[in-house]
Amino acid sequence: MNGGNHLSNIGSYEKRIKNFNWDIAKDVLDWKDGELLNIGYICSDRICNRGDGEKTALIWEGFGDKSAKYTFNDLRIYSNGFARFLKEEGIEPGDRVCIFMDKIPSLYFSFLGILKLGAIAQPLFSAFGDESLEVRLASAGTKAILTTRKHVRKVRKIQDRLPDLQKIIVVEGDRSKLKDGEIYFDVENSPVVEEFDVYHSEPETPSVLHYTSGTTGQPKGALHVHNSIWGQALTTSWVLDLRDDDIYWCTADPGWVTGTSYGIIGPWSLGATQCVLDSGFTSARWYKFIQDNRITVWYSAPTAIRALMKDGNELVDDFELTSLRFLASVGEPLNAEAVIWSGEVFDGLKFHDSFWQTETGSIMITNYPGMEIRPGSMGKPFPGIKASVLDLVTHEPVNEPGKVGLIAFRPGWPSMFRRYWNKPDIYRSKFVGASGTAMPDELRTNPDLWYVSGDRASIDKDGYYWFVGRDDDVINTGGHLVGPFEIESALVEHEAIAEAAAVGKPDEVNMEVVKAFVTLKPGFEPSDDLELDIMNFIRKRLSPLAMPQEIEYMDKLPKTRSGKIVRRYLKALEWGEEVGDISTLSDE
Amino acid sequence: MDDMKEKVLEYIIDEYLDEDDEDDVSYDSPLISSGIVDSFSMVSLKRFLENKYSIKLSDEEATPEAFDTVDSICRLVSKHLG
């Protein structure tokens, strides 16, 4: 394969650590003070201005024979098109505009267009059902939604309950099937918008709002700002090692943060060519996509890698994959077997695992190009990131190699989320040492605090981090976090269910899948058909990710004496772990 | 076999498609590779087949390829029915 001779962008990790400051990101982008700091502009107009307007920005393939290529100049004019259209529709800076579509080209154009207008892009996973969609649009007070004919039906079901949602815009499909009040806008068949007066955003101007799940309550919107680009650009350069002649593929959907930080902002801020495959997963299709497009750098997820492993080594030999030179992974911990497997089948190339989350906005801990990979390890903190694991009880940094604690970071890196949308108390709760009244701006700039990620790890004697698990009940399935509360709330809306608990259970490919424990209302009996009905009920309301893959009927759920369901107990049983202190469980 | 195909197709249309899409799907339409049924949703489709035909499909058999069309699904189920 194509590895080996290239001197990596990061060079020596140790030297970078010693001489680090975030202004290096400006050098990487050849940034001059006084330039316009707007992500939409930087990823399109700025690349054109430096003379790369005709360079390919996006190689897109859909299901079947559909394919298209777009240059950076195309990105520029189509994002201008969306920006002007939205402006004419009354969208103003600061308004939340949801992008709810599959990975079609308009998703990428509109994302940049929304940012050029100064509005806030709110991408949501298109497989979300109407209830998941409603919760997130209501929380954000979203003013407009950009969607497709395929997904607009879900919007129609909930629009009457969303008073802030003023514009429903359909960007492709048969316009004759739209309902009254819906707007059609096909940017590629609209007049070209050569010029758009891009919003003069400040570093702290909000840019992207990604929703993420927690243990309690409904999902929270993590708000990012235009200044995040320094973290995203520098990590794309140093961790993913992108250079001018690379063909890059990030397999993530922009409904999740990886798909925007590393599927849009990072690569395009550097002027890299990237590929998008909008098609169902099969191993053969993925290998063919790499082969046909001569992909060199591939950023994927453990779930997909394990699914590829499952399909065997012989399939890999059916394809010409020698273009690959660098592989990386994110989403959940990449098991050692998968790292070793990739080295065997991809001619010595091993996946470099990375750790970060919606809130961090960019890669925090990772294995670097040129550095020894310890299979199963998350790697080491990115230069400029002050990381530690904190004692589970005292919240003091752990100094003992191998001792498990909470992964934590000193605040202040550029891509850090600025707040949870309308939830200052929850934001505050993420910081160890915060005063009870501190507001988000104080918290995110206080170098004496620790931002706690919600994950547990240990650090070995050489400084490598080793993931242990979540510190809460959030379920990590297929690399995506699913909140048990959201699932349980939906479960009890089913006519047969009286009470419900949702936990993660181990899964060979997805790390965890959802398992539900339910008690039934009088008049309902457990059956296989009822189980299937409940599964489909959740799949359609929330998402396929949230669908329980197993449902266990119970006479009663374990509760505390105060009546709270004890998920911890159920989860411990699923994982074969010690159930711990159960003295507080009710005897009822 | 034709009756089985009809029932499986009907289930897929009811559960995974919207009314406007019905005409687009037939016995040989790709389901997994087209994205109509994703890998998570395959679990509920597998459960439907197991319940409906009183069979047990192993994870090794329930591959994206085997589940990619109504035709291939019915071939798999038929093997179990003898």
XYZ file of C-alpha atoms in Angstrom:
670
model
C 0.000 0.000 0.000
C 0.894 3.625 -0.267
C 2.375 4.125 3.210
C 5.802 4.356 4.638
C 7.722 7.045 2.811
C 5.634 10.057 3.719
C 6.863 12.173 6.613
C 3.714 12.749 8.651
C 2.302 16.232 9.152
C 2.687 16.031 12.902
C 6.319 14.919 12.771
C 7.534 14.322 16.297
C 4.730 14.128 18.855
C 7.123 14.911 21.689
C 8.395 18.055 19.969
C 4.861 19.205 19.209
C 3.927 18.809 22.866
C 6.849 20.978 23.942
C 6.313 23.747 21.427
C 2.575 23.859 21.128
C 0.161 26.744 20.800
C -3.117 26.869 18.926
C -1.842 29.572 16.566
C -0.037 26.760 14.754
C -3.446 25.974 13.270
C -3.391 29.392 11.607
C -0.033 28.561 10.051
C -1.421 25.256 8.784
C -4.216 27.144 7.026
C -1.817 29.939 6.019
C -4.175 32.268 7.826
C -3.589 36.018 7.958
C -4.936 38.202 10.742
C -7.977 40.133 9.614
C -9.329 37.375 7.368
C -12.982 36.491 7.673
C -13.475 33.818 10.356
C -16.571 32.097 9.012
C -16.478 28.324 8.578
C -18.724 28.419 5.503
C -16.431 30.914 3.836
C -13.200 29.209 4.898
C -14.323 25.853 3.487
C -15.355 27.206 0.084
C -14.576 30.834 -0.971
C -11.214 30.836 0.752
C -10.075 27.687 -1.055
C -11.148 29.271 -4.352
C -9.327 32.498 -3.486
C -6.095 30.602 -3.037
C -6.445 29.272 -6.590
C -8.000 25.852 -5.968
C -11.511 26.614 -7.208
C -11.351 23.886 -9.845
C -9.986 21.255 -7.473
C -12.444 18.467 -6.672
C -14.000 19.015 -3.262
C -16.611 16.259 -3.197
C -16.869 12.897 -4.907
C -20.362 11.654 -4.184
C -21.974 8.285 -4.858
C -25.499 7.218 -4.034
C -27.279 3.944 -4.339
C -27.180 2.325 -7.776
C -25.343 4.246 -10.428
C -25.841 7.710 -9.024
C -22.675 9.746 -8.735
C -21.483 13.337 -8.977
C -18.365 15.402 -8.532
C -18.149 18.963 -7.273
C -15.295 21.431 -7.234
C -14.574 23.951 -4.520
C -16.103 26.557 -6.811
C -19.268 24.440 -6.894
C -19.214 24.372 -3.093
C -18.883 28.129 -3.123
C -21.778 28.893 -5.474
C -24.150 26.251 -4.108
C -23.530 27.305 -0.524
C -24.089 30.890 -1.691
C -27.332 29.652 -3.232
C -28.562 28.224 0.052
C -27.430 31.286 1.993
C -29.275 33.703 -0.286
C -32.384 31.539 -0.453
C -32.592 31.253 3.327
C -32.020 34.965 3.722
C -34.866 35.710 1.318
C -37.032 33.354 3.362
C -36.416 35.501 6.422
C -33.764 33.442 8.175
C -31.495 35.670 10.225
C -28.148 35.273 11.968
C -28.546 33.168 15.103
C -31.642 31.340 13.859
C -31.478 27.561 14.077
C -31.828 25.798 10.754
C -32.151 22.037 10.872
C -30.668 19.847 8.140
C -32.619 16.604 8.035
C -31.651 14.536 5.032
C -29.559 11.611 3.886
C -25.964 12.230 2.815
C -26.908 13.927 -0.436
C -24.833 16.804 -1.858
C -27.357 19.423 -0.719
C -26.657 18.456 2.884
C -23.081 19.634 2.457
C -23.949 22.751 0.444
C -26.649 23.806 2.883
C -24.435 23.282 5.923
C -21.912 25.774 4.555
C -24.686 28.094 3.354
C -26.312 28.273 6.776
C -22.968 29.233 8.300
C -22.321 31.853 5.615
C -25.613 33.444 6.567
C -24.613 33.537 10.243
C -27.376 31.147 11.227
C -26.799 28.008 13.321
C -26.716 24.659 11.539
C -28.583 21.926 13.393
C -27.888 18.659 11.561
C -30.000 15.698 12.635
C -29.630 12.026 11.726
C -32.138 11.305 8.969
C -33.083 7.917 10.442
C -34.616 9.656 13.460
C -38.312 9.018 13.837
C -40.824 11.798 14.349
C -40.603 11.774 18.144
C -36.803 12.081 18.205
C -37.074 14.860 15.672
C -39.743 16.727 17.598
C -37.827 16.699 20.869
C -34.754 18.214 19.220
C -36.582 20.827 17.140
C -38.655 21.916 20.120
C -35.577 22.204 22.330
C -33.704 24.350 19.831
C -36.677 26.488 18.818
C -35.736 25.675 15.243
C -37.029 28.178 12.709
C -36.513 26.272 9.451
C -35.893 22.710 8.393
C -34.255 21.590 5.175
C -35.297 18.096 4.215
C -36.224 15.798 1.335
C -39.465 14.341 0.067
C -38.533 11.040 1.745
C -38.235 12.597 5.200
C -40.702 15.487 5.071
C -43.484 13.138 6.152
C -41.973 12.937 9.621
C -41.959 16.729 9.804
C -45.617 16.886 8.788
C -46.592 14.655 11.715
C -45.126 17.062 14.269
C -45.215 20.519 12.729
C -48.426 21.545 14.503
C -46.702 21.093 17.843
C -43.702 23.234 16.846
C -44.761 26.893 16.923
C -41.235 28.160 16.175
C -40.918 26.110 13.000
C -41.852 28.572 10.273
C -40.272 27.111 7.139
C -40.340 23.563 5.818
C -38.058 23.411 2.810
C -37.749 20.378 0.559
C -34.515 20.277 -1.433
C -35.092 17.365 -3.807
C -37.728 15.000 -5.106
C -41.041 15.482 -6.852
C -42.211 19.008 -6.040
C -45.753 18.212 -7.110
C -46.134 16.035 -3.992
C -45.472 18.861 -1.542
C -48.237 20.053 0.742
C -49.493 23.595 1.089
C -47.013 25.794 2.875
C -43.987 23.659 2.059
C -41.287 25.306 -0.020
C -39.260 23.665 -2.772
C -35.651 24.658 -3.396
C -33.312 22.718 -5.665
C -30.036 24.606 -5.508
C -28.425 22.865 -8.472
C -31.291 23.888 -10.732
C -31.617 27.424 -9.440
C -29.885 30.520 -10.811
C -26.197 30.579 -9.880
C -25.368 32.879 -6.976
C -21.869 34.130 -7.676
C -21.719 36.613 -4.840
C -23.033 36.485 -1.308
C -22.146 38.891 1.453
C -20.915 36.366 4.013
C -21.800 37.089 7.625
C -18.869 38.595 9.513
C -18.843 36.148 12.360
C -16.707 36.617 15.429
C -14.748 33.751 16.989
C -17.544 33.202 19.498
C -20.404 33.390 16.992
C -22.458 30.163 17.240
C -22.061 27.805 14.301
C -23.320 24.271 14.849
C -25.788 22.739 17.303
C -25.430 18.981 17.731
C -27.747 17.028 20.000
C -26.354 14.383 22.290
C -27.919 12.032 24.807
C -27.446 11.805 28.543
C -28.550 9.476 31.302
C -31.388 11.639 32.493
C -33.746 13.891 30.642
C -34.098 14.458 26.945
C -31.135 15.038 24.589
C -29.128 18.227 24.997
C -27.933 20.585 22.286
C -24.162 21.122 22.406
C -23.442 24.513 20.866
C -20.242 25.143 18.935
C -18.785 28.352 17.501
C -16.849 29.430 14.414
C -13.615 29.457 16.421
C -13.855 25.659 16.575
C -12.238 25.517 13.170
C -8.737 25.778 14.612
C -9.148 22.562 16.544
C -10.819 20.768 13.668
C -8.295 21.901 11.048
C -5.216 21.125 13.133
C -6.387 17.683 14.231
C -7.360 16.859 10.651
C -3.837 17.757 9.592
C -1.924 16.127 12.439
C -4.105 13.152 13.331
C -5.664 12.211 9.996
C -2.514 13.399 8.250
C -4.383 14.903 5.290
C -2.302 16.505 2.572
C -3.120 18.179 -0.721
C -3.144 15.109 -2.933
C -5.159 12.858 -0.624
C -8.551 11.401 -1.413
C -10.248 11.219 1.961
C -13.272 9.288 3.148
C -14.987 9.935 6.480
C -17.772 7.386 6.720
C -19.739 9.288 9.382
C -23.128 10.864 8.809
C -23.190 14.648 9.422
C -26.201 14.075 11.651
C -23.501 13.283 14.207
C -20.512 15.394 15.149
C -17.873 13.293 13.384
C -19.693 13.906 10.127
C -19.420 17.685 10.491
C -16.072 18.135 12.280
C -14.265 15.594 10.078
C -16.723 15.072 7.221
C -17.010 18.776 6.351
C -15.079 21.353 8.376
C -11.689 19.723 8.904
C -11.012 18.414 5.385
C -12.505 21.331 3.463
C -10.816 23.992 5.580
C -7.590 22.383 4.358
C -8.818 22.188 0.773
C -8.812 18.375 0.689
C -10.822 16.217 -1.697
C -13.295 14.033 0.107
C -15.696 11.239 -0.797
C -19.206 10.532 0.421
C -21.087 7.263 -0.030
C -24.823 7.574 0.515
C -25.844 3.950 0.343
C -26.640 1.040 2.640
C -23.747 -0.808 4.191
C -22.302 -3.927 2.651
C -18.629 -4.789 2.902
C -18.290 -5.285 -0.842
C -19.827 -1.879 -1.561
C -17.399 -0.177 0.787
C -14.341 -1.895 -0.630
C -15.478 -1.075 -4.157
C -15.923 2.571 -3.186
C -12.348 2.709 -1.871
C -11.058 0.943 -4.954
C -12.947 3.024 -7.516
C -12.087 6.374 -5.969
C -8.489 5.535 -5.044
C -9.113 6.603 -1.456
C -5.939 7.236 0.516
C -7.123 8.261 3.997
C -10.058 6.504 5.616
C -11.711 7.562 8.888
C -14.296 5.056 10.006
C -15.941 3.507 13.060
C -15.319 0.333 15.071
C -18.779 -1.026 14.343
C -18.138 -0.864 10.605
C -14.643 -2.259 10.981
C -15.934 -5.223 12.974
C -18.634 -5.805 10.365
C -15.927 -5.830 7.675
C -13.927 -8.288 9.771
C -16.921 -10.547 10.046
C -17.168 -10.781 6.275
C -13.695 -12.231 6.139
C -10.281 -11.660 4.661
C -10.992 -13.248 1.294
C -13.414 -10.502 0.330
C -10.672 -7.916 0.790
C -8.578 -9.754 -1.790
C -11.276 -9.240 -4.407
C -10.528 -5.520 -4.476
C -7.577 -3.358 -5.360
C -7.054 -1.268 -2.224
C -3.436 -0.259 -2.621
C -4.306 3.451 -2.662
C -4.915 3.409 1.112
C -2.138 4.895 3.197
C -3.702 5.912 6.530
C -6.609 4.513 8.571
C -8.282 5.953 11.654
C -11.314 5.144 13.763
C -13.714 6.821 16.176
C -17.059 6.179 17.845
C -16.367 3.649 20.530
C -13.181 1.876 21.593
C -11.544 -0.078 18.816
C -10.722 -3.541 20.108
C -7.180 -4.843 19.726
C -8.315 -7.667 17.422
C -9.672 -5.151 14.912
C -6.425 -3.163 14.942
C -4.374 -6.290 14.365
C -6.775 -7.523 11.664
C -6.500 -4.292 9.704
C -2.724 -4.577 9.768
C -3.008 -8.067 8.306
C -5.485 -7.380 5.513
C -4.513 -3.823 4.539
C -0.866 -4.549 3.979
C 0.414 -3.343 7.325
C -1.957 -0.404 7.779
C -3.512 -0.410 11.224
C -6.493 1.678 12.278
C -5.499 4.534 14.576
C -8.122 4.784 17.293
C -9.219 8.225 18.444
C -11.328 9.482 21.331
C -13.486 12.573 21.462
C -17.166 13.414 21.745
C -19.869 15.827 20.630
C -18.972 18.231 23.397
C -15.244 18.332 22.655
C -15.815 19.131 18.974
C -12.451 17.735 17.912
C -10.141 14.783 18.584
C -8.761 14.787 22.137
C -6.865 11.523 22.584
C -5.534 9.450 19.724
C -2.848 7.305 18.158
C -0.691 9.450 15.855
C 0.862 8.804 12.483
C 4.375 7.569 13.023
C 3.799 6.651 16.650
C 3.649 3.081 17.906
C 0.057 1.884 18.077
C -0.782 -0.122 21.145
C -3.764 -2.163 19.942
C -6.776 -1.486 22.144
C -5.431 1.824 23.444
C -6.991 5.209 22.715
C -3.497 6.708 22.407
C -2.261 9.954 23.935
C -3.737 13.458 24.370
C -3.493 15.858 21.441
C -0.823 18.548 21.903
C -2.376 21.485 23.732
C -4.960 19.273 25.410
C -4.407 18.876 29.129
C -5.995 15.538 29.945
C -6.133 13.324 32.994
C -8.201 10.673 34.656
C -9.753 11.733 37.933
C -10.281 9.533 40.951
C -13.849 8.258 41.003
C -14.426 9.503 44.543
C -12.104 12.423 45.232
C -12.005 13.777 41.656
C -8.271 14.370 42.044
C -6.001 13.372 39.138
C -4.909 9.745 39.345
C -1.151 9.299 39.336
C -1.033 5.540 39.600
C -0.584 3.732 36.240
C -3.475 1.420 35.424
C -5.879 2.859 37.991
C -9.309 3.581 36.548
C -10.753 7.085 36.726
C -12.879 9.615 34.859
C -11.458 11.025 31.628
C -11.250 14.789 32.105
C -9.828 17.811 30.284
C -8.825 21.285 31.341
C -11.202 23.646 29.492
C -10.166 26.135 26.860
C -9.421 24.297 23.608
C -10.925 26.012 20.518
C -13.468 23.348 19.534
C -14.926 22.962 22.998
C -18.708 23.318 23.139
C -19.786 26.644 24.545
C -22.966 25.598 26.254
C -25.895 23.215 26.248
C -28.786 24.943 24.583
C -30.903 26.493 27.364
C -29.443 24.144 29.982
C -26.812 26.041 32.023
C -27.217 23.776 35.041
C -26.387 20.653 33.071
C -23.403 22.420 31.510
C -22.161 23.363 34.976
C -22.553 19.788 36.170
C -19.937 18.675 33.636
C -17.182 20.648 35.414
C -15.458 19.419 38.542
C -14.760 22.259 40.936
C -17.335 24.680 39.490
C -19.131 27.076 41.769
C -22.885 26.665 41.944
C -23.555 29.898 40.123
C -20.854 29.862 37.431
C -22.141 30.541 33.939
C -20.918 28.827 30.748
C -18.443 31.542 29.723
C -16.740 31.395 33.126
C -16.648 27.618 33.120
C -15.204 27.085 29.677
C -12.370 29.557 30.281
C -11.387 28.572 33.817
C -8.109 26.618 33.585
C -8.458 25.365 37.154
C -11.549 23.299 36.417
C -11.864 19.873 34.851
C -14.391 19.137 32.147
C -15.501 15.534 32.793
C -16.317 13.516 29.705
C -18.518 10.807 31.227
C -16.139 8.013 30.203
C -13.739 5.977 32.330
C -10.195 5.029 31.437
C -6.790 4.278 32.879
C -3.368 5.586 31.847
C -0.417 3.232 31.544
C 3.136 4.072 32.622
C 3.957 5.396 29.144
C 1.026 7.783 29.010
C -1.297 5.732 26.765
C -4.995 5.915 27.661
C -7.072 2.723 27.860
C -10.857 2.994 27.662
C -12.869 1.181 30.324
C -16.505 2.228 29.794
C -19.129 4.858 30.371
C -19.499 6.365 33.818
C -23.252 6.554 33.408
C -26.171 4.656 31.874
C -25.863 6.113 28.360
C -25.820 3.370 25.741
C -23.083 3.463 23.100
C -24.432 1.509 20.177
C -22.696 1.462 16.834
C -20.661 4.461 17.918
C -23.691 6.590 18.785
C -24.908 7.540 22.233
C -28.503 6.721 23.016
C -30.144 7.977 26.195
C -32.083 5.407 28.230
C -34.553 8.025 29.419
C -35.624 8.846 25.867
C -36.201 5.162 25.100
C -38.048 4.510 28.347
C -40.289 7.541 27.785
C -41.218 6.226 24.360
C -41.685 2.649 25.588
C -44.321 3.612 28.115
C -46.292 5.283 25.340
C -46.899 1.820 23.896
C -50.378 0.655 24.812
C -49.167 -2.590 26.415
C -46.354 -1.261 28.583
C -46.755 -0.165 32.175
C -43.125 0.437 33.131
C -39.839 0.181 31.295
C -36.086 0.288 31.747
C -33.519 0.430 28.956
C -29.899 -0.612 29.287
C -27.031 -1.518 26.990
C -26.176 -5.170 26.565
C -22.903 -6.429 25.057
C -22.792 -6.915 21.305
C -19.969 -8.304 19.209
C -20.285 -5.771 16.380
C -21.962 -2.682 17.896
C -20.269 -2.836 21.314
C -23.695 -2.393 22.916
C -27.273 -2.711 21.746
C -30.415 -1.637 23.547
C -32.216 -4.118 25.749
C -35.530 -3.215 27.340
C -37.107 -4.616 30.462
C -40.848 -4.051 30.623
C -43.848 -4.791 32.749
C -47.182 -5.063 30.981
C -50.503 -3.462 31.706
C -53.405 -5.660 32.761
C -54.957 -7.399 29.773
C -51.687 -7.837 27.874
C -49.706 -11.056 27.768
C -46.069 -11.521 26.782
C -45.625 -12.874 23.274
C -43.162 -12.853 20.398
C -45.537 -10.781 18.293
C -45.873 -8.173 21.030
C -42.082 -8.012 21.295
C -41.817 -7.334 17.557
C -44.547 -4.724 17.773
C -42.713 -2.914 20.571
C -39.442 -3.037 18.639
C -41.015 -1.484 15.557
C -42.852 1.073 17.678
C -39.537 2.405 19.018
C -37.751 2.113 15.682
C -40.300 4.358 14.003
C -40.739 6.829 16.852
C -37.100 7.248 17.801
C -34.653 5.540 15.461
C -33.322 2.116 14.493
C -30.415 2.734 16.885
C -32.794 3.139 19.813
C -34.847 0.054 18.956
C -34.465 -2.611 21.646
C -32.942 -5.701 20.087
C -34.246 -7.725 22.993
C -37.197 -7.216 25.287
C -37.535 -9.027 28.575
C -40.930 -9.199 30.211
C -40.863 -8.851 33.968
C -43.445 -9.030 36.718
C -41.822 -6.020 38.350
C -38.766 -3.865 37.793
C -36.053 -3.427 40.438
C -36.632 -0.143 42.249
C -35.295 1.814 45.137
C -37.556 2.261 48.119
C -38.395 5.673 46.760
C -39.651 4.064 43.553
C -36.820 4.834 41.153
C -35.987 2.095 38.652
C -32.441 0.809 39.199
C -30.925 0.446 35.751
C -27.537 -0.221 37.301
C -28.780 -3.547 38.620
C -30.205 -4.639 35.267
C -27.103 -3.564 33.395
C -24.820 -5.433 35.774
C -26.811 -8.596 35.166
C -26.491 -8.159 31.388
C -22.747 -7.642 31.582
C -22.186 -10.388 34.136
C -20.802 -7.886 36.608
C -21.140 -7.542 40.343
C -24.468 -5.887 41.082
C -22.956 -3.937 43.983
C -24.896 -2.666 46.937
C -28.553 -3.626 46.555
C -29.579 -2.768 50.083
C -31.509 0.239 48.818
C -33.697 -1.895 46.539
C -37.317 -2.144 47.456
C -38.571 -5.517 48.685
C -41.925 -4.900 47.059
C -43.136 -19.463 -2.258
C -45.228 -16.819 -4.034
C -47.457 -16.507 -1.006
C -44.400 -16.059 1.210
C -42.975 -13.406 -1.087
C -46.223 -11.535 -0.997
C -46.383 -11.579 2.788
C -42.741 -10.534 3.234
C -43.099 -7.722 0.717
C -46.274 -6.548 2.398
C -44.517 -6.471 5.762
C -41.592 -4.495 4.360
C -43.895 -1.969 2.733
C -45.910 -1.581 5.926
C -42.961 -1.282 8.264
C -40.138 0.327 6.329
C -41.720 2.420 3.594
C -44.163 5.235 3.299
C -47.256 5.194 1.167
C -45.683 7.054 -1.758
C -42.852 4.542 -2.055
C -44.924 1.388 -2.441
C -44.702 1.315 -6.220
C -40.931 1.457 -6.112
C -40.397 -1.885 -4.388
C -40.711 -5.359 -5.828
C -39.408 -8.841 -5.056
C -35.951 -8.128 -6.438
C -35.536 -4.563 -5.152
C -32.412 -4.063 -3.045
C -33.353 -3.444 0.567
C -30.094 -3.334 2.530
C -27.750 -1.944 -0.108
C -30.301 0.735 -0.987
C -30.652 1.780 2.635
C -34.389 0.959 2.902
C -33.515 -1.431 5.742
C -30.426 -0.582 7.799
C -28.350 -3.000 9.838
C -30.190 -2.203 13.074
C -33.602 -2.595 11.454
C -32.555 -5.957 10.044
C -32.959 -7.283 13.571
C -36.685 -6.586 13.558
C -37.073 -8.004 10.050
C -35.306 -11.180 11.178
C -37.584 -11.364 14.204
C -40.633 -11.032 11.956
C -39.495 -13.953 9.797
C -38.759 -16.099 12.838
C -42.150 -15.384 14.376
C -44.101 -15.742 11.172
C -42.521 -18.988 10.007
C -41.569 -20.477 13.380
C -37.917 -20.792 12.465
C -34.632 -19.682 14.003
C -32.167 -17.808 11.793
C -28.571 -17.745 12.966
C -26.533 -14.533 12.849
C -24.255 -16.205 10.303
C -27.194 -16.691 7.951
C -28.764 -13.283 8.499
C -26.249 -11.371 6.415
C -26.885 -8.148 4.494
C -26.597 -10.174 1.283
C -29.186 -12.737 2.378
C -31.566 -9.970 3.420
C -31.014 -7.740 0.424
C -34.139 -8.664 -1.564
C -37.468 -10.305 -0.885
C -36.359 -13.058 -3.252
C -33.189 -13.802 -1.283
C -35.008 -13.588 2.050
C -37.582 -16.117 0.890
C -34.892 -18.454 -0.392
C -33.322 -18.391 3.074
C -36.617 -18.979 4.857
C -37.548 -21.785 2.456
C -34.344 -23.630 3.305
C -35.472 -23.759 6.914
C -38.944 -24.902 6.029
C -37.492 -27.834 4.111
